[in-house]
Every structure is written in C-alpha cells, then in structure tokens.
Short mmCIF file of C-alpha atoms in Angstrom, two decimals:
data_model
loop_
_atom_site.label_atom_id
_atom_site.label_comp_id
_atom_site.label_asym_id
_atom_site.label_seq_id
_atom_site.Cartn_x
_atom_site.Cartn_y
_atom_site.Cartn_z
CA MET A 26 0.00 0.00 0.00
CA SER A 27 1.33 3.45 -0.88
CA TYR A 28 1.85 6.08 1.79
CA LYS A 29 -0.49 9.02 1.50
CA ILE A 30 0.40 12.38 3.05
CA VAL A 31 -2.75 13.78 4.62
CA ALA A 32 -3.07 17.34 5.92
CA ASN A 33 -5.04 16.48 9.07
CA ARG A 34 -4.74 12.83 10.04
CA ARG A 35 -6.91 11.55 12.89
CA ALA A 36 -7.26 8.10 14.43
CA TRP A 37 -9.46 6.43 17.03
CA TRP A 38 -7.35 4.78 19.73
CA PRO A 39 -8.16 3.01 23.02
CA VAL A 40 -7.29 4.56 26.36
CA THR A 41 -7.10 2.05 29.20
CA VAL A 42 -7.30 3.15 32.82
CA PRO A 43 -6.73 1.07 35.95
CA VAL A 44 -9.60 1.70 38.35
CA THR A 45 -9.60 0.68 42.01
CA ALA A 46 -12.95 -0.68 43.18
CA GLU A 47 -14.42 -0.16 46.64
CA ASP A 48 -13.29 -3.66 47.70
CA GLY A 49 -9.70 -2.84 46.74
CA THR A 50 -9.54 -4.86 43.55
CA VAL A 51 -8.17 -3.16 40.48
CA GLY A 52 -10.02 -3.43 37.20
CA GLU A 53 -9.41 -1.89 33.84
CA HIS A 54 -11.79 0.52 32.14
CA ALA A 55 -11.42 1.70 28.56
CA PHE A 56 -12.75 4.26 26.14
CA GLU A 57 -11.55 5.63 22.82
CA LEU A 58 -10.24 9.04 21.88
CA ARG A 59 -10.04 10.37 18.35
CA PHE A 60 -6.50 11.68 18.31
CA ILE A 61 -5.20 14.41 16.07
CA LEU A 62 -1.95 13.03 14.67
CA HIS A 63 0.05 16.22 14.48
CA LYS A 64 2.97 16.62 12.12
CA VAL A 65 6.44 16.53 13.69
CA ASP A 66 6.91 20.30 13.50
CA ARG A 67 3.54 20.89 15.17
CA GLN A 68 4.34 18.38 17.94
CA GLU A 69 7.42 20.39 18.88
CA GLU A 70 5.33 23.56 18.95
CA LEU A 71 2.66 21.87 21.08
CA GLU A 72 5.26 20.74 23.63
CA GLU A 73 6.20 24.38 24.13
CA ILE A 74 2.54 25.41 24.37
CA VAL A 75 1.90 22.73 27.01
CA LYS A 76 4.87 23.93 29.07
CA ALA A 77 3.67 27.53 28.80
CA LYS A 78 0.12 26.55 29.84
CA MET A 79 1.45 24.84 32.94
CA VAL A 80 3.42 27.96 33.91
CA GLU A 81 0.36 30.16 33.22
CA ALA A 82 -1.83 27.93 35.37
CA VAL A 83 0.56 28.12 38.32
CA LYS A 84 0.75 31.91 38.02
CA ALA A 85 -3.04 32.17 37.74
CA LYS A 86 -3.53 30.09 40.89
CA GLU A 87 -0.97 32.20 42.74
CA ALA A 88 -2.87 35.31 41.62
CA GLY A 89 -6.09 33.91 43.07
CA ASP A 90 -7.79 32.83 39.85
CA ASP A 91 -10.15 29.87 40.12
CA VAL A 92 -8.39 27.87 37.40
CA THR A 93 -8.26 24.16 38.27
CA SER A 94 -5.93 21.37 37.22
CA SER A 95 -8.80 19.68 35.37
CA MET A 96 -9.39 22.85 33.34
CA VAL A 97 -5.73 23.02 32.34
CA GLN A 98 -5.65 19.32 31.47
CA ARG A 99 -8.86 19.72 29.45
CA ASP A 100 -7.32 22.49 27.41
CA MET A 101 -4.19 20.43 26.83
CA LEU A 102 -6.08 17.26 25.89
CA LYS A 103 -8.12 19.21 23.35
CA MET A 104 -4.88 20.00 21.51
CA PHE A 105 -4.39 16.25 20.93
CA ALA A 106 -7.94 14.86 20.67
CA ASP A 107 -11.29 16.06 19.36
CA ASP A 108 -13.84 13.36 20.23
CA TRP A 109 -14.43 10.21 22.25
CA ARG A 110 -16.42 7.01 22.35
CA GLY A 111 -17.36 5.01 25.41
CA VAL A 112 -17.36 7.77 28.05
CA LEU A 113 -20.48 7.44 30.20
CA ALA A 114 -22.15 9.41 32.96
CA GLU A 115 -22.89 7.76 36.29
CA ASN A 116 -26.38 6.89 34.98
CA GLU A 117 -24.78 4.97 32.04
CA GLU A 118 -25.79 7.62 29.49
CA PRO A 119 -23.12 8.46 26.89
CA LEU A 120 -21.49 11.84 27.44
CA VAL A 121 -20.96 14.13 24.48
CA TRP A 122 -17.55 15.70 23.87
CA ASN A 123 -17.77 19.27 25.16
CA ASP A 124 -15.70 21.52 27.43
CA GLU A 125 -17.47 20.64 30.66
CA ASN A 126 -17.55 16.88 30.02
CA VAL A 127 -13.89 16.81 29.00
CA ARG A 128 -13.09 18.72 32.21
CA LEU A 129 -15.09 16.16 34.21
CA LEU A 130 -13.09 13.33 32.63
CA MET A 131 -9.80 15.11 33.30
CA ASN A 132 -10.82 15.47 36.95
CA GLU A 133 -10.70 11.68 37.31
CA PRO A 134 -7.44 10.21 38.69
CA ARG A 135 -4.81 9.19 36.10
CA LEU A 136 -6.94 10.11 33.07
CA PHE A 137 -4.77 12.80 31.54
CA ASP A 138 -1.60 10.74 31.94
CA ARG A 139 -3.26 7.64 30.45
CA ALA A 140 -4.61 9.68 27.52
CA MET A 141 -1.10 10.98 26.78
CA VAL A 142 0.33 7.45 26.96
CA ALA A 143 -2.32 6.34 24.47
CA TYR A 144 -1.51 9.30 22.20
CA ARG A 145 2.17 8.34 22.09
CA LEU A 146 1.26 4.71 21.37
CA CYS A 147 -1.09 5.83 18.60
CA LEU A 148 1.72 7.86 17.01
CA ALA A 149 4.04 4.84 17.25
CA GLY A 150 1.46 2.70 15.41
CA GLY A 151 1.30 -1.05 15.04
CA GLN A 152 -1.57 -3.40 15.81
CA GLU A 153 0.40 -5.21 18.52
CA ILE A 154 0.77 -1.90 20.34
CA ARG A 155 -2.92 -1.07 19.87
CA GLN A 156 -4.05 -4.42 21.24
CA GLY A 157 -1.75 -4.15 24.26
CA ASN A 158 -2.80 -0.65 25.30
#
C-alpha cells in the first residue's frame, strides 16, 4: 500500500485506565479518543505550548484565579484529541464531547496521563501496540 500524506490525520485509539474498586480490587476501564496526529513540527510547537500553559496555570492560581488542574488538562487534551467514544455518565448515558464533560473526565485520577500514553502509542502505530494498550 502506498503512503499518502494527509493534511489532518486523525485516528481512534483506546485509552485504558486502571480503576480501584471499593473492595480494593483493580479493574481496567477503557474508552476511545479520536486523536489528532500532528505533524512533527507541530508536535514540537505543542510541547512548548503545554509547558507555557502549565506555567500560566501556576501563576493564575498564585494570583487567586479559580483555574483548576482539570481545566488546564482539558485544554491540553483538546490539543491532541477532538472526540471520544465510550465515556459514560454515572447513569450509564453516553457523554458528548464538550468543554465541561472533558473537564469532568480530566478530573478523574490518572486520566490525563493515560490519555497521553495512548496518544504516544497511537503515534508509534502497530496493531500489537494497539491491542496491548
């Protein structure tokens, strides 16, 4: 198959999250994010933007702003993903991708880190990697 250069490549990829149950057992939950597969030059730029956002957030908190970690992580995740599948509310209803729902997801333990791990695996490619995530 020939390689096709695409301006804005996107890909659905699983995000797995270890979740500790009330009885102390650890299970694994999963959902999918539609990642934006940025070009190499853009990835370098985004790394700088992420660093700057972290510094801005710390300064904002010190200044008394009500910015939260989940808000910052939401804004950062939205640079790498633009949709999801399999994210549910407590009542089992699917949640739509919007600012507040993404913030709610980012407020859950380990979610941002696991999403970034999945993004890196998605960029690396390979079915064996996808199945093991």
